[in-house]
Amino acid sequence: MNFREQVDLDNLPRHIAVIMDGNGRWAKKRGGLRIFGHQSAITAVRETVEAAAEMGVEYLTLYAFSTENWSRPATEVSALMQLLVSTIRKETETLNKNNIRLQTIGNTESLPKACQKELFEAMEITKGNTRMTLVLALSYSGRWDIAQAMQRIVVEVGHGTIAPADINEGTIAQHLSTAGIPDPELLIRTSGEQRISNFLLWQLAYTELYITELLWPDFRKEHLYEAICAFQRRERRFGKTSEQLTK
Ligand code: IPE
Ligand code: IPE
Ligand code: MG
C-alpha cells in the first residue's frame, strides 16, 4: 500500500515524538554488537527527519538518550556519545540546507564536553531555520523535566515574580524544557514495547500512541506515513462524546 498518497496534508500532526527503540535487538538478530545497531539506526533517523520535513510537520522530537540510559555499560554509553558527535558533525550541513532548526531537551550539561560543543555549534548554525524544528531528547526524562521546572518556578516565587496562587498548567508548561513547543499529537514507539519509558510525561497527556513491532533501524519514510495515516483515522475526543465532535 502507498501510505504517502493517503496522508491528509491538511490534518498533519504539528508535533510528532518518537521513542527510537530496538537497536540492540536488531543487532543481536544479525549476530552483531549493540553499537552496530545504533550505527545502523542513523538511516532511520535521516529518513524520518526528511519525511517529516517534506510533509510539513513543524516539530519532530526524537528520544535519543534517556536519563536511565546512563546506567548502561560504560562502553555502550561512550560509543553512543561518540556516535552523537560524529552524526551531528556530518548532518548539520544537510539540516541547514533543508531549513531545519536543531534544538535539544534534557540535562545536556551532563553530556561529555565534546558533545555539548558539537550540539551548541549545530544549534547556532541552524537557529534561524524555519521549516521544521528537530528536537533531540538527550539525557532526558519526563520526571527530570518536571523537577527542573519546579525548581525554576520556586526560584521565581522566591523573587516574587510568580504568586503561588497563580501557578497553573500554563506556568508549568512554560517552565518545562519544551516551553513554546506544542504538545505532540502523535507518539511513535518502535520495537513493540508498550510503555512511555519516562519520556515526555506531562506533554503526552492527550497524545495518540502508535506502537509498531518494527525495530528502529528498519524504520523508513513509508512507516512514518503509515503511522500518520493511522493517527488520522483516530477520533480524538478530549473527554467529550463522539456526538459532540460531529456537531
Ligand atoms: C534504542 O535502542 C536506543 C537507545 C536507547 C539509545 P536500544 O539500545 O534500547 O535497543 P534494545 O531495546 O535493547 O533492542
Ligand atoms: C527508551 O528506550 C529510551 C530511548 C529510546 C532513548 P529504552 O530501551 O531505554 O527503554 P526501556 O528501558 O526498555 O523502557
Ligand atoms: Mg530499548
PDB file of C-alpha atoms and ligand atoms in Angstrom:
ATOM      1  CA  MET A   1       0.000   0.000   0.000  1.00  0.00           C
ATOM      2  CA  ASN A   2       1.190   3.529  -0.740  1.00  0.00           C
ATOM      3  CA  PHE A   3       0.653   5.367   2.513  1.00  0.00           C
ATOM      4  CA  ARG A   4       2.218   8.608   1.303  1.00  0.00           C
ATOM      5  CA  GLU A   5      -0.732   9.209  -1.043  1.00  0.00           C
ATOM      6  CA  GLN A   6      -3.187   8.560   1.763  1.00  0.00           C
ATOM      7  CA  VAL A   7      -1.747  11.126   4.156  1.00  0.00           C
ATOM      8  CA  ASP A   8      -4.096  14.106   4.525  1.00  0.00           C
ATOM      9  CA  LEU A   9      -1.646  17.003   4.467  1.00  0.00           C
ATOM     10  CA  ASP A  10      -4.305  19.339   5.875  1.00  0.00           C
ATOM     11  CA  ASN A  11      -4.603  17.241   9.021  1.00  0.00           C
ATOM     12  CA  LEU A  12      -0.973  16.603   9.899  1.00  0.00           C
ATOM     13  CA  PRO A  13       0.212  16.404  13.480  1.00  0.00           C
ATOM     14  CA  ARG A  14       2.146  19.606  14.172  1.00  0.00           C
ATOM     15  CA  HIS A  15       4.437  17.700  16.504  1.00  0.00           C
ATOM     16  CA  ILE A  16       5.496  14.051  16.285  1.00  0.00           C
ATOM     17  CA  ALA A  17       7.577  12.434  19.028  1.00  0.00           C
ATOM     18  CA  VAL A  18       9.441   9.174  18.557  1.00  0.00           C
ATOM     19  CA  ILE A  19      10.848   6.638  21.019  1.00  0.00           C
ATOM     20  CA  MET A  20      13.506   5.102  18.796  1.00  0.00           C
ATOM     21  CA  ASP A  21      13.765   1.642  20.314  1.00  0.00           C
ATOM     22  CA  GLY A  22      15.109  -1.763  19.294  1.00  0.00           C
ATOM     23  CA  ASN A  23      18.644  -1.068  18.066  1.00  0.00           C
ATOM     24  CA  GLY A  24      20.181  -3.671  20.364  1.00  0.00           C
ATOM     25  CA  ARG A  25      17.750  -6.407  19.323  1.00  0.00           C
ATOM     26  CA  TRP A  26      18.241  -5.501  15.659  1.00  0.00           C
ATOM     27  CA  ALA A  27      21.998  -6.015  16.032  1.00  0.00           C
ATOM     28  CA  LYS A  28      21.609  -9.192  18.073  1.00  0.00           C
ATOM     29  CA  LYS A  29      19.442 -10.758  15.352  1.00  0.00           C
ATOM     30  CA  ARG A  30      22.362 -10.202  12.984  1.00  0.00           C
ATOM     31  CA  GLY A  31      24.944 -11.511  15.416  1.00  0.00           C
ATOM     32  CA  GLY A  32      26.428  -8.023  15.888  1.00  0.00           C
ATOM     33  CA  LEU A  33      27.261  -5.877  18.880  1.00  0.00           C
ATOM     34  CA  ARG A  34      24.665  -3.450  20.228  1.00  0.00           C
ATOM     35  CA  ILE A  35      26.628  -0.479  18.892  1.00  0.00           C
ATOM     36  CA  PHE A  36      26.251  -1.888  15.374  1.00  0.00           C
ATOM     37  CA  GLY A  37      22.507  -1.446  15.919  1.00  0.00           C
ATOM     38  CA  HIS A  38      22.969   2.160  16.991  1.00  0.00           C
ATOM     39  CA  GLN A  39      25.157   2.876  13.969  1.00  0.00           C
ATOM     40  CA  SER A  40      22.593   1.253  11.695  1.00  0.00           C
ATOM     41  CA  ALA A  41      19.866   3.469  13.163  1.00  0.00           C
ATOM     42  CA  ILE A  42      21.224   6.642  11.552  1.00  0.00           C
ATOM     43  CA  THR A  43      19.454   5.871   8.245  1.00  0.00           C
ATOM     44  CA  ALA A  44      16.140   5.617  10.093  1.00  0.00           C
ATOM     45  CA  VAL A  45      16.783   8.986  11.744  1.00  0.00           C
ATOM     46  CA  ARG A  46      17.662  10.592   8.422  1.00  0.00           C
ATOM     47  CA  GLU A  47      14.586   9.173   6.659  1.00  0.00           C
ATOM     48  CA  THR A  48      12.245  10.205   9.466  1.00  0.00           C
ATOM     49  CA  VAL A  49      13.612  13.753   9.602  1.00  0.00           C
ATOM     50  CA  GLU A  50      13.415  14.102   5.820  1.00  0.00           C
ATOM     51  CA  ALA A  51       9.904  12.678   5.520  1.00  0.00           C
ATOM     52  CA  ALA A  52       8.563  14.796   8.370  1.00  0.00           C
ATOM     53  CA  ALA A  53      10.081  17.989   6.951  1.00  0.00           C
ATOM     54  CA  GLU A  54       8.897  17.229   3.402  1.00  0.00           C
ATOM     55  CA  MET A  55       5.306  16.814   4.574  1.00  0.00           C
ATOM     56  CA  GLY A  56       5.277  19.962   6.673  1.00  0.00           C
ATOM     57  CA  VAL A  57       5.442  18.620  10.228  1.00  0.00           C
ATOM     58  CA  GLU A  58       6.560  21.551  12.410  1.00  0.00           C
ATOM     59  CA  TYR A  59       8.253  19.706  15.291  1.00  0.00           C
ATOM     60  CA  LEU A  60       9.879  16.296  15.437  1.00  0.00           C
ATOM     61  CA  THR A  61      11.194  15.139  18.820  1.00  0.00           C
ATOM     62  CA  LEU A  62      13.470  12.111  18.917  1.00  0.00           C
ATOM     63  CA  TYR A  63      14.225  10.307  22.182  1.00  0.00           C
ATOM     64  CA  ALA A  64      17.897   9.575  21.646  1.00  0.00           C
ATOM     65  CA  PHE A  65      19.246   9.018  25.177  1.00  0.00           C
ATOM     66  CA  SER A  66      17.326   8.816  28.433  1.00  0.00           C
ATOM     67  CA  THR A  67      18.432   9.647  31.965  1.00  0.00           C
ATOM     68  CA  GLU A  68      18.150   5.915  32.675  1.00  0.00           C
ATOM     69  CA  ASN A  69      20.394   5.046  29.694  1.00  0.00           C
ATOM     70  CA  TRP A  70      23.385   6.342  31.728  1.00  0.00           C
ATOM     71  CA  SER A  71      23.122   3.014  33.608  1.00  0.00           C
ATOM     72  CA  ARG A  72      24.094   1.009  30.522  1.00  0.00           C
ATOM     73  CA  PRO A  73      27.606  -0.479  30.244  1.00  0.00           C
ATOM     74  CA  ALA A  74      30.207   2.315  30.014  1.00  0.00           C
ATOM     75  CA  THR A  75      31.417   1.064  26.618  1.00  0.00           C
ATOM     76  CA  GLU A  76      27.917   1.402  25.137  1.00  0.00           C
ATOM     77  CA  VAL A  77      27.398   4.853  26.668  1.00  0.00           C
ATOM     78  CA  SER A  78      30.678   6.162  25.327  1.00  0.00           C
ATOM     79  CA  ALA A  79      30.060   4.640  21.884  1.00  0.00           C
ATOM     80  CA  LEU A  80      26.644   6.338  21.797  1.00  0.00           C
ATOM     81  CA  MET A  81      28.203   9.687  22.725  1.00  0.00           C
ATOM     82  CA  GLN A  82      30.815   9.331  20.009  1.00  0.00           C
ATOM     83  CA  LEU A  83      28.121   8.422  17.509  1.00  0.00           C
ATOM     84  CA  LEU A  84      26.190  11.506  18.535  1.00  0.00           C
ATOM     85  CA  VAL A  85      29.202  13.756  17.931  1.00  0.00           C
ATOM     86  CA  SER A  86      30.046  12.243  14.533  1.00  0.00           C
ATOM     87  CA  THR A  87      26.422  12.260  13.368  1.00  0.00           C
ATOM     88  CA  ILE A  88      25.801  15.886  14.322  1.00  0.00           C
ATOM     89  CA  ARG A  89      29.045  16.855  12.597  1.00  0.00           C
ATOM     90  CA  LYS A  90      28.052  15.007   9.414  1.00  0.00           C
ATOM     91  CA  GLU A  91      24.408  16.040   9.287  1.00  0.00           C
ATOM     92  CA  THR A  92      24.410  19.717  10.300  1.00  0.00           C
ATOM     93  CA  GLU A  93      25.017  20.912   6.753  1.00  0.00           C
ATOM     94  CA  THR A  94      22.088  18.844   5.452  1.00  0.00           C
ATOM     95  CA  LEU A  95      19.841  20.112   8.238  1.00  0.00           C
ATOM     96  CA  ASN A  96      20.810  23.644   7.357  1.00  0.00           C
ATOM     97  CA  LYS A  97      20.243  23.125   3.626  1.00  0.00           C
ATOM     98  CA  ASN A  98      16.800  21.773   4.414  1.00  0.00           C
ATOM     99  CA  ASN A  99      15.998  24.790   6.597  1.00  0.00           C
ATOM    100  CA  ILE A 100      15.700  22.616   9.736  1.00  0.00           C
ATOM    101  CA  ARG A 101      16.470  24.018  13.178  1.00  0.00           C
ATOM    102  CA  LEU A 102      18.129  21.796  15.758  1.00  0.00           C
ATOM    103  CA  GLN A 103      17.184  22.027  19.416  1.00  0.00           C
ATOM    104  CA  THR A 104      17.753  19.801  22.432  1.00  0.00           C
ATOM    105  CA  ILE A 105      15.837  18.966  25.579  1.00  0.00           C
ATOM    106  CA  GLY A 106      17.317  17.249  28.583  1.00  0.00           C
ATOM    107  CA  ASN A 107      20.115  17.627  31.064  1.00  0.00           C
ATOM    108  CA  THR A 108      22.652  18.342  28.331  1.00  0.00           C
ATOM    109  CA  GLU A 109      25.175  19.655  30.869  1.00  0.00           C
ATOM    110  CA  SER A 110      25.712  16.026  31.849  1.00  0.00           C
ATOM    111  CA  LEU A 111      26.871  15.122  28.331  1.00  0.00           C
ATOM    112  CA  PRO A 112      30.612  14.934  27.558  1.00  0.00           C
ATOM    113  CA  LYS A 113      32.084  18.338  26.708  1.00  0.00           C
ATOM    114  CA  ALA A 114      32.739  17.325  23.084  1.00  0.00           C
ATOM    115  CA  CYS A 115      29.049  16.502  22.626  1.00  0.00           C
ATOM    116  CA  GLN A 116      27.968  19.773  24.202  1.00  0.00           C
ATOM    117  CA  LYS A 117      30.283  21.706  21.892  1.00  0.00           C
ATOM    118  CA  GLU A 118      29.069  19.909  18.751  1.00  0.00           C
ATOM    119  CA  LEU A 119      25.437  20.405  19.718  1.00  0.00           C
ATOM    120  CA  PHE A 120      25.942  24.060  20.569  1.00  0.00           C
ATOM    121  CA  GLU A 121      27.598  24.738  17.219  1.00  0.00           C
ATOM    122  CA  ALA A 122      24.898  22.887  15.269  1.00  0.00           C
ATOM    123  CA  MET A 123      22.177  24.782  17.138  1.00  0.00           C
ATOM    124  CA  GLU A 124      23.912  28.087  16.430  1.00  0.00           C
ATOM    125  CA  ILE A 125      24.267  27.314  12.723  1.00  0.00           C
ATOM    126  CA  THR A 126      20.624  26.250  12.344  1.00  0.00           C
ATOM    127  CA  LYS A 127      18.927  28.634  14.758  1.00  0.00           C
ATOM    128  CA  GLY A 128      17.382  30.837  12.061  1.00  0.00           C
ATOM    129  CA  ASN A 129      15.826  27.913  10.159  1.00  0.00           C
ATOM    130  CA  THR A 130      12.054  27.845   9.909  1.00  0.00           C
ATOM    131  CA  ARG A 131      10.811  24.777   8.043  1.00  0.00           C
ATOM    132  CA  MET A 132      10.875  22.304  10.941  1.00  0.00           C
ATOM    133  CA  THR A 133      12.376  22.064  14.413  1.00  0.00           C
ATOM    134  CA  LEU A 134      14.177  18.828  15.188  1.00  0.00           C
ATOM    135  CA  VAL A 135      14.311  18.333  18.950  1.00  0.00           C
ATOM    136  CA  LEU A 136      16.799  15.785  20.262  1.00  0.00           C
ATOM    137  CA  ALA A 137      15.983  14.474  23.734  1.00  0.00           C
ATOM    138  CA  LEU A 138      19.379  13.812  25.314  1.00  0.00           C
ATOM    139  CA  SER A 139      19.925  12.788  28.901  1.00  0.00           C
ATOM    140  CA  TYR A 140      16.220  13.419  29.079  1.00  0.00           C
ATOM    141  CA  SER A 141      13.477  12.065  31.258  1.00  0.00           C
ATOM    142  CA  GLY A 142       9.995  13.336  31.901  1.00  0.00           C
ATOM    143  CA  ARG A 143      10.496  13.349  35.667  1.00  0.00           C
ATOM    144  CA  TRP A 144      13.759  15.252  35.320  1.00  0.00           C
ATOM    145  CA  ASP A 145      11.915  17.807  33.200  1.00  0.00           C
ATOM    146  CA  ILE A 146       9.124  18.269  35.747  1.00  0.00           C
ATOM    147  CA  ALA A 147      11.633  18.523  38.611  1.00  0.00           C
ATOM    148  CA  GLN A 148      13.731  21.181  36.860  1.00  0.00           C
ATOM    149  CA  ALA A 149      10.557  23.129  36.040  1.00  0.00           C
ATOM    150  CA  MET A 150       9.552  23.008  39.738  1.00  0.00           C
ATOM    151  CA  GLN A 151      12.956  24.290  40.799  1.00  0.00           C
ATOM    152  CA  ARG A 152      12.742  27.259  38.448  1.00  0.00           C
ATOM    153  CA  ILE A 153       9.175  28.070  39.466  1.00  0.00           C
ATOM    154  CA  VAL A 154      10.144  28.007  43.152  1.00  0.00           C
ATOM    155  CA  VAL A 155      13.024  30.418  42.467  1.00  0.00           C
ATOM    156  CA  GLU A 156      10.599  32.810  40.776  1.00  0.00           C
ATOM    157  CA  VAL A 157       8.176  32.511  43.675  1.00  0.00           C
ATOM    158  CA  GLY A 158      11.108  33.418  45.955  1.00  0.00           C
ATOM    159  CA  HIS A 159      11.800  36.505  43.840  1.00  0.00           C
ATOM    160  CA  GLY A 160       8.142  37.428  43.983  1.00  0.00           C
ATOM    161  CA  THR A 161       7.667  37.270  40.201  1.00  0.00           C
ATOM    162  CA  ILE A 162       5.139  34.424  40.483  1.00  0.00           C
ATOM    163  CA  ALA A 163       2.481  34.216  43.213  1.00  0.00           C
ATOM    164  CA  PRO A 164       1.817  30.627  44.351  1.00  0.00           C
ATOM    165  CA  ALA A 165      -1.921  31.068  43.743  1.00  0.00           C
ATOM    166  CA  ASP A 166      -1.207  31.955  40.108  1.00  0.00           C
ATOM    167  CA  ILE A 167       0.620  28.722  39.323  1.00  0.00           C
ATOM    168  CA  ASN A 168      -1.448  26.836  36.780  1.00  0.00           C
ATOM    169  CA  GLU A 169      -0.949  24.342  33.963  1.00  0.00           C
ATOM    170  CA  GLY A 170       0.339  27.108  31.730  1.00  0.00           C
ATOM    171  CA  THR A 171       3.011  28.096  34.273  1.00  0.00           C
ATOM    172  CA  ILE A 172       4.253  24.527  34.428  1.00  0.00           C
ATOM    173  CA  ALA A 173       4.239  24.115  30.630  1.00  0.00           C
ATOM    174  CA  GLN A 174       6.241  27.329  30.257  1.00  0.00           C
ATOM    175  CA  HIS A 175       8.951  26.048  32.585  1.00  0.00           C
ATOM    176  CA  LEU A 176       9.322  22.615  31.031  1.00  0.00           C
ATOM    177  CA  SER A 177      12.176  22.181  28.588  1.00  0.00           C
ATOM    178  CA  THR A 178       9.581  22.070  25.799  1.00  0.00           C
ATOM    179  CA  ALA A 179       8.312  25.603  26.526  1.00  0.00           C
ATOM    180  CA  GLY A 180       6.932  27.130  23.347  1.00  0.00           C
ATOM    181  CA  ILE A 181       6.576  23.771  21.603  1.00  0.00           C
ATOM    182  CA  PRO A 182       3.042  22.390  21.211  1.00  0.00           C
ATOM    183  CA  ASP A 183       2.347  19.010  22.853  1.00  0.00           C
ATOM    184  CA  PRO A 184       2.891  16.104  20.453  1.00  0.00           C
ATOM    185  CA  GLU A 185      -0.299  14.883  18.793  1.00  0.00           C
ATOM    186  CA  LEU A 186       1.384  11.602  17.858  1.00  0.00           C
ATOM    187  CA  LEU A 187       3.917   9.427  19.675  1.00  0.00           C
ATOM    188  CA  ILE A 188       5.543   6.594  17.751  1.00  0.00           C
ATOM    189  CA  ARG A 189       7.394   3.827  19.565  1.00  0.00           C
ATOM    190  CA  THR A 190       9.228   1.098  17.701  1.00  0.00           C
ATOM    191  CA  SER A 191      10.158  -2.408  18.886  1.00  0.00           C
ATOM    192  CA  GLY A 192       6.707  -3.231  20.269  1.00  0.00           C
ATOM    193  CA  GLU A 193       7.307  -2.120  23.868  1.00  0.00           C
ATOM    194  CA  GLN A 194       4.115  -0.722  25.337  1.00  0.00           C
ATOM    195  CA  ARG A 195       5.497   1.902  27.682  1.00  0.00           C
ATOM    196  CA  ILE A 196       6.482   5.557  27.851  1.00  0.00           C
ATOM    197  CA  SER A 197       9.914   4.934  29.458  1.00  0.00           C
ATOM    198  CA  ASN A 198       9.941   8.303  31.246  1.00  0.00           C
ATOM    199  CA  PHE A 199       9.631  10.318  28.025  1.00  0.00           C
ATOM    200  CA  LEU A 200       7.520  13.489  27.838  1.00  0.00           C
ATOM    201  CA  LEU A 201       5.263  12.671  30.797  1.00  0.00           C
ATOM    202  CA  TRP A 202       3.442  15.987  31.058  1.00  0.00           C
ATOM    203  CA  GLN A 203       3.359  16.687  27.351  1.00  0.00           C
ATOM    204  CA  LEU A 204       1.897  13.299  26.346  1.00  0.00           C
ATOM    205  CA  ALA A 205      -1.316  13.815  28.345  1.00  0.00           C
ATOM    206  CA  TYR A 206      -3.541  13.608  25.231  1.00  0.00           C
ATOM    207  CA  THR A 207      -1.116  12.273  22.645  1.00  0.00           C
ATOM    208  CA  GLU A 208      -2.165   9.423  20.349  1.00  0.00           C
ATOM    209  CA  LEU A 209       0.134   6.446  20.855  1.00  0.00           C
ATOM    210  CA  TYR A 210       1.289   4.386  17.885  1.00  0.00           C
ATOM    211  CA  ILE A 211       3.367   1.308  18.608  1.00  0.00           C
ATOM    212  CA  THR A 212       4.962  -0.752  15.862  1.00  0.00           C
ATOM    213  CA  GLU A 213       6.804  -4.069  16.146  1.00  0.00           C
ATOM    214  CA  LEU A 214       9.443  -2.778  13.707  1.00  0.00           C
ATOM    215  CA  LEU A 215      12.881  -2.326  15.211  1.00  0.00           C
ATOM    216  CA  TRP A 216      14.118   1.237  14.868  1.00  0.00           C
ATOM    217  CA  PRO A 217      16.966   0.583  12.360  1.00  0.00           C
ATOM    218  CA  ASP A 218      14.302  -0.786   9.942  1.00  0.00           C
ATOM    219  CA  PHE A 219      12.089   2.311  10.171  1.00  0.00           C
ATOM    220  CA  ARG A 220      11.684   4.158   6.849  1.00  0.00           C
ATOM    221  CA  LYS A 221       9.652   7.040   5.373  1.00  0.00           C
ATOM    222  CA  GLU A 222       6.856   4.661   4.432  1.00  0.00           C
ATOM    223  CA  HIS A 223       6.481   3.658   8.083  1.00  0.00           C
ATOM    224  CA  LEU A 224       6.128   7.283   9.127  1.00  0.00           C
ATOM    225  CA  TYR A 225       3.407   7.775   6.505  1.00  0.00           C
ATOM    226  CA  GLU A 226       1.706   4.625   7.796  1.00  0.00           C
ATOM    227  CA  ALA A 227       1.786   5.945  11.378  1.00  0.00           C
ATOM    228  CA  ILE A 228       0.341   9.295  10.283  1.00  0.00           C
ATOM    229  CA  CYS A 229      -2.456   7.524   8.361  1.00  0.00           C
ATOM    230  CA  ALA A 230      -3.286   5.517  11.491  1.00  0.00           C
ATOM    231  CA  PHE A 231      -3.294   8.751  13.515  1.00  0.00           C
ATOM    232  CA  GLN A 232      -5.626  10.403  11.031  1.00  0.00           C
ATOM    233  CA  ARG A 233      -8.152   7.571  11.397  1.00  0.00           C
ATOM    234  CA  ARG A 234      -8.373   8.093  15.168  1.00  0.00           C
ATOM    235  CA  GLU A 235     -11.110  10.079  16.821  1.00  0.00           C
ATOM    236  CA  ARG A 236      -9.589  12.472  19.334  1.00  0.00           C
ATOM    237  CA  ARG A 237     -12.326  13.184  21.816  1.00  0.00           C
ATOM    238  CA  PHE A 238     -10.524  15.017  24.630  1.00  0.00           C
ATOM    239  CA  GLY A 239     -13.102  13.825  27.109  1.00  0.00           C
ATOM    240  CA  LYS A 240     -16.130  14.747  25.007  1.00  0.00           C
ATOM    241  CA  THR A 241     -18.598  12.357  23.415  1.00  0.00           C
ATOM    242  CA  SER A 242     -18.352  11.317  19.802  1.00  0.00           C
ATOM    243  CA  GLU A 243     -21.648  13.073  19.055  1.00  0.00           C
ATOM    244  CA  GLN A 244     -20.331  16.371  20.366  1.00  0.00           C
ATOM    245  CA  LEU A 245     -17.457  16.238  17.923  1.00  0.00           C
ATOM    246  CA  THR A 246     -19.552  15.777  14.796  1.00  0.00           C
ATOM    247  CA  LYS A 247     -21.821  18.724  15.588  1.00  0.00           C
TER     248      LYS A 247
HETATM  249  C1  IPE B   1      17.243   2.319  21.459  1.00  0.00           C
HETATM  250  O1  IPE B   1      17.603   1.005  21.231  1.00  0.00           O
HETATM  251  C2  IPE B   1      18.428   3.246  21.531  1.00  0.00           C
HETATM  252  C3  IPE B   1      18.708   3.799  22.866  1.00  0.00           C
HETATM  253  C4  IPE B   1      18.010   3.582  23.933  1.00  0.00           C
HETATM  254  C5  IPE B   1      19.868   4.632  22.982  1.00  0.00           C
HETATM  255  P1  IPE B   1      18.052   0.054  22.428  1.00  0.00           P
HETATM  256  O2  IPE B   1      19.519   0.196  22.584  1.00  0.00           O
HETATM  257  O3  IPE B   1      17.229   0.304  23.609  1.00  0.00           O
HETATM  258  O4  IPE B   1      17.720  -1.386  21.815  1.00  0.00           O
HETATM  259  P2  IPE B   1      17.022  -2.602  22.544  1.00  0.00           P
HETATM  260  O5  IPE B   1      15.768  -2.083  23.160  1.00  0.00           O
HETATM  261  O6  IPE B   1      17.995  -3.111  23.561  1.00  0.00           O
HETATM  262  O7  IPE B   1      16.755  -3.587  21.458  1.00  0.00           O
HETATM  263  C1  IPE B   2      13.854   4.407  25.729  1.00  0.00           C
HETATM  264  O1  IPE B   2      14.367   3.182  25.325  1.00  0.00           O
HETATM  265  C2  IPE B   2      14.904   5.475  25.597  1.00  0.00           C
HETATM  266  C3  IPE B   2      15.311   5.807  24.247  1.00  0.00           C
HETATM  267  C4  IPE B   2      14.799   5.352  23.130  1.00  0.00           C
HETATM  268  C5  IPE B   2      16.366   6.782  24.163  1.00  0.00           C
HETATM  269  P1  IPE B   2      14.943   2.137  26.403  1.00  0.00           P
HETATM  270  O2  IPE B   2      15.348   0.947  25.630  1.00  0.00           O
HETATM  271  O3  IPE B   2      15.951   2.793  27.248  1.00  0.00           O
HETATM  272  O4  IPE B   2      13.635   1.846  27.262  1.00  0.00           O
HETATM  273  P2  IPE B   2      13.307   0.688  28.313  1.00  0.00           P
HETATM  274  O5  IPE B   2      14.403   0.710  29.326  1.00  0.00           O
HETATM  275  O6  IPE B   2      13.254  -0.603  27.566  1.00  0.00           O
HETATM  276  O7  IPE B   2      11.980   1.061  28.848  1.00  0.00           O
HETATM  277 MG    MG B   3      15.461  -0.412  24.279  1.00  0.00          MG
END
